[in-house]
Amino acid sequence: MCLAYQSGSSSNKFSNWDDMKDAYKGKVTKFLKGNKQKGSPIPKNWFEKGGTLEIETLDDGSQIWKYTSAKGDTVPYINQQVKFPKQYMFPDEDIAEFSIGKFTGDRELDKKAALEFLRSEGYDEIPDGYVLHHDYENGKMQLIEEEIHRIFTHYGGNYYNK
């Protein structure tokens, strides 16, 4: 375990389950139940796949969980929400993030609205290698790299805005 302090916040970085258990003095299960970001990868499984986890606690007590894959890709989870960095979004900024109004609660209807927008921007379909992601902001869709979207499990905005 590595403990570092940065401008009023504390950070714990873990690369294996034993270090995490040691840091929470055998109460790691209780810690996870009260703190793990909803839908985020299960730490024990994540470590087994070669990933690391950094948990930053801010002055207000909120936490940012930063999962890094074995390949070195990092995605943070903030306030129970995945926050895909721009580097994993489609390179055309005009369609990397866009609004479809409000989510309907039906993924297929939201996809239909997203496809209408994409067509208006000159794309006949979702670009290869990308998937539509319901951001936590109601109505905001993002085009995220398919592999990143799959590896970094999460509850998307559709879950929270039904």
Tab-separated table of C-alpha atoms in Angstrom:
chain	number	residue	atom	x	y	z
A	1	MET	CA	0.000	0.000	0.000
A	2	CYS	CA	1.158	3.501	-0.753
A	3	LEU	CA	-0.250	6.427	1.220
A	4	ALA	CA	0.238	9.882	-0.262
A	5	TYR	CA	-1.230	13.232	0.648
A	6	GLN	CA	-2.133	15.797	-1.984
A	7	SER	CA	-3.528	19.272	-1.267
A	8	GLY	CA	-5.928	18.292	1.474
A	9	SER	CA	-6.778	14.849	0.187
A	10	SER	CA	-5.485	11.398	1.010
A	11	SER	CA	-4.908	8.589	-1.419
A	12	ASN	CA	-4.493	4.829	-1.090
A	13	LYS	CA	-3.252	2.833	-4.064
A	14	PHE	CA	-3.645	-0.937	-4.185
A	15	SER	CA	-2.335	-3.542	-6.592
A	16	ASN	CA	-3.562	-6.642	-4.764
A	17	TRP	CA	-6.300	-7.849	-2.450
A	18	ASP	CA	-3.968	-8.584	0.488
A	19	ASP	CA	-2.737	-4.975	0.585
A	20	MET	CA	-6.315	-3.738	0.566
A	21	LYS	CA	-7.262	-6.120	3.391
A	22	ASP	CA	-4.237	-4.981	5.408
A	23	ALA	CA	-5.072	-1.308	4.889
A	24	TYR	CA	-8.575	-1.785	6.251
A	25	LYS	CA	-7.421	-4.072	9.070
A	26	GLY	CA	-9.623	-6.998	8.144
A	27	LYS	CA	-12.727	-4.831	7.633
A	28	VAL	CA	-12.392	-4.526	3.878
A	29	THR	CA	-15.817	-6.104	3.217
A	30	LYS	CA	-17.513	-3.547	5.471
A	31	PHE	CA	-15.504	-0.754	3.832
A	32	LEU	CA	-16.529	-1.905	0.347
A	33	LYS	CA	-20.219	-2.155	1.286
A	34	GLY	CA	-20.198	1.453	2.440
A	35	ASN	CA	-17.868	2.985	-0.117
A	36	LYS	CA	-17.517	1.031	-3.389
A	37	GLN	CA	-18.813	2.990	-6.345
A	38	LYS	CA	-22.024	1.455	-7.732
A	39	GLY	CA	-21.437	-0.830	-10.689
A	40	SER	CA	-17.666	-0.381	-10.590
A	41	PRO	CA	-15.394	-3.418	-10.921
A	42	ILE	CA	-15.098	-5.708	-7.894
A	43	PRO	CA	-11.621	-4.956	-6.496
A	44	LYS	CA	-10.591	-8.561	-5.808
A	45	ASN	CA	-11.468	-9.592	-9.385
A	46	TRP	CA	-9.858	-6.429	-10.759
A	47	PHE	CA	-6.554	-7.213	-9.017
A	48	GLU	CA	-6.650	-10.798	-10.331
A	49	LYS	CA	-6.775	-9.348	-13.871
A	50	GLY	CA	-3.654	-7.263	-13.199
A	51	GLY	CA	-5.395	-3.968	-12.485
A	52	THR	CA	-4.791	-1.430	-9.737
A	53	LEU	CA	-7.116	0.771	-7.714
A	54	GLU	CA	-6.474	4.166	-6.187
A	55	ILE	CA	-8.988	5.578	-3.709
A	56	GLU	CA	-8.681	9.297	-3.131
A	57	THR	CA	-10.598	10.779	-0.204
A	58	LEU	CA	-11.285	14.495	-0.508
A	59	ASP	CA	-11.613	16.982	2.347
A	60	ASP	CA	-15.410	16.776	2.214
A	61	GLY	CA	-15.268	12.983	2.676
A	62	SER	CA	-16.251	12.156	-0.904
A	63	GLN	CA	-14.144	9.660	-2.782
A	64	ILE	CA	-12.743	9.225	-6.266
A	65	TRP	CA	-12.007	5.615	-7.188
A	66	LYS	CA	-9.497	5.360	-10.053
A	67	TYR	CA	-9.314	1.941	-11.662
A	68	THR	CA	-6.307	1.262	-13.901
A	69	SER	CA	-6.407	-1.786	-16.179
A	70	ALA	CA	-3.488	-4.137	-16.770
A	71	LYS	CA	-2.977	-2.254	-20.076
A	72	GLY	CA	-2.612	1.059	-18.228
A	73	ASP	CA	-6.003	2.596	-19.038
A	74	THR	CA	-7.425	4.618	-16.117
A	75	VAL	CA	-11.063	5.534	-15.545
A	76	PRO	CA	-12.324	7.356	-12.438
A	77	TYR	CA	-15.614	6.826	-10.630
A	78	ILE	CA	-16.875	9.965	-8.898
A	79	ASN	CA	-20.019	10.242	-6.745
A	80	GLN	CA	-21.180	6.749	-7.776
A	81	GLN	CA	-20.736	7.580	-11.476
A	82	VAL	CA	-18.219	6.425	-14.059
A	83	LYS	CA	-16.501	9.397	-15.711
A	84	PHE	CA	-14.958	8.290	-18.994
A	85	PRO	CA	-12.020	10.575	-19.879
A	86	LYS	CA	-12.097	12.301	-23.271
A	87	GLN	CA	-9.196	10.141	-24.490
A	88	TYR	CA	-11.617	7.176	-24.687
A	89	MET	CA	-14.287	9.094	-26.615
A	90	PHE	CA	-14.744	9.308	-30.374
A	91	PRO	CA	-12.184	11.768	-31.818
A	92	ASP	CA	-14.788	13.932	-33.613
A	93	GLU	CA	-15.768	16.258	-30.750
A	94	ASP	CA	-19.020	17.187	-32.513
A	95	ILE	CA	-20.362	13.702	-31.846
A	96	ALA	CA	-18.191	12.460	-28.947
A	97	GLU	CA	-20.800	13.870	-26.539
A	98	PHE	CA	-24.274	15.066	-27.460
A	99	SER	CA	-27.736	15.512	-26.023
A	100	ILE	CA	-30.854	13.569	-26.946
A	101	GLY	CA	-33.061	15.593	-24.588
A	102	LYS	CA	-34.053	13.408	-21.656
A	103	PHE	CA	-33.524	9.671	-21.339
A	104	THR	CA	-36.702	7.682	-21.916
A	105	GLY	CA	-35.839	4.744	-19.647
A	106	ASP	CA	-35.834	2.534	-22.742
A	107	ARG	CA	-32.372	1.891	-24.177
A	108	GLU	CA	-33.708	1.206	-27.678
A	109	LEU	CA	-35.646	4.487	-27.826
A	110	ASP	CA	-32.582	6.372	-26.588
A	111	LYS	CA	-30.451	4.595	-29.211
A	112	LYS	CA	-32.950	5.581	-31.901
A	113	ALA	CA	-32.719	9.239	-30.814
A	114	ALA	CA	-28.912	9.012	-30.756
A	115	LEU	CA	-28.849	7.519	-34.257
A	116	GLU	CA	-31.055	10.368	-35.511
A	117	PHE	CA	-28.515	12.832	-34.159
A	118	LEU	CA	-25.585	10.918	-35.666
A	119	ARG	CA	-27.307	10.861	-39.071
A	120	SER	CA	-27.806	14.630	-38.874
A	121	GLU	CA	-24.018	14.887	-38.411
A	122	GLY	CA	-23.266	12.666	-41.427
A	123	TYR	CA	-22.826	9.277	-39.729
A	124	ASP	CA	-25.102	6.452	-40.893
A	125	GLU	CA	-24.473	4.356	-37.797
A	126	ILE	CA	-22.467	4.147	-34.607
A	127	PRO	CA	-18.797	4.281	-35.649
A	128	ASP	CA	-16.953	0.941	-35.547
A	129	GLY	CA	-15.188	0.266	-32.260
A	130	TYR	CA	-17.446	2.603	-30.274
A	131	VAL	CA	-20.608	2.180	-28.225
A	132	LEU	CA	-23.252	4.568	-27.000
A	133	HIS	CA	-22.969	5.361	-23.303
A	134	HIS	CA	-25.686	7.030	-21.238
A	135	ASP	CA	-23.781	9.630	-19.215
A	136	TYR	CA	-24.978	10.402	-15.697
A	137	GLU	CA	-26.253	13.773	-16.935
A	138	ASN	CA	-29.802	13.055	-18.088
A	139	GLY	CA	-29.921	13.129	-21.883
A	140	LYS	CA	-26.167	13.219	-22.526
A	141	MET	CA	-24.891	10.422	-24.747
A	142	GLN	CA	-21.235	9.639	-25.347
A	143	LEU	CA	-19.408	7.542	-27.920
A	144	ILE	CA	-16.910	5.492	-25.891
A	145	GLU	CA	-14.330	2.982	-27.094
A	146	GLU	CA	-16.072	-0.391	-26.979
A	147	GLU	CA	-13.325	-2.226	-25.068
A	148	ILE	CA	-13.008	0.513	-22.419
A	149	HIS	CA	-16.787	0.587	-21.961
A	150	ARG	CA	-16.814	-3.191	-21.475
A	151	ILE	CA	-13.813	-3.446	-19.129
A	152	PHE	CA	-14.827	-0.608	-16.808
A	153	THR	CA	-18.171	-1.894	-15.539
A	154	HIS	CA	-20.657	0.704	-14.343
A	155	TYR	CA	-24.244	1.783	-13.936
A	156	GLY	CA	-24.840	4.337	-16.663
A	157	GLY	CA	-27.156	7.299	-16.708
A	158	ASN	CA	-30.004	5.134	-17.993
A	159	TYR	CA	-29.987	3.313	-14.630
A	160	TYR	CA	-30.176	6.542	-12.628
A	161	ASN	CA	-32.604	8.424	-14.872
A	162	LYS	CA	-35.358	5.875	-15.477
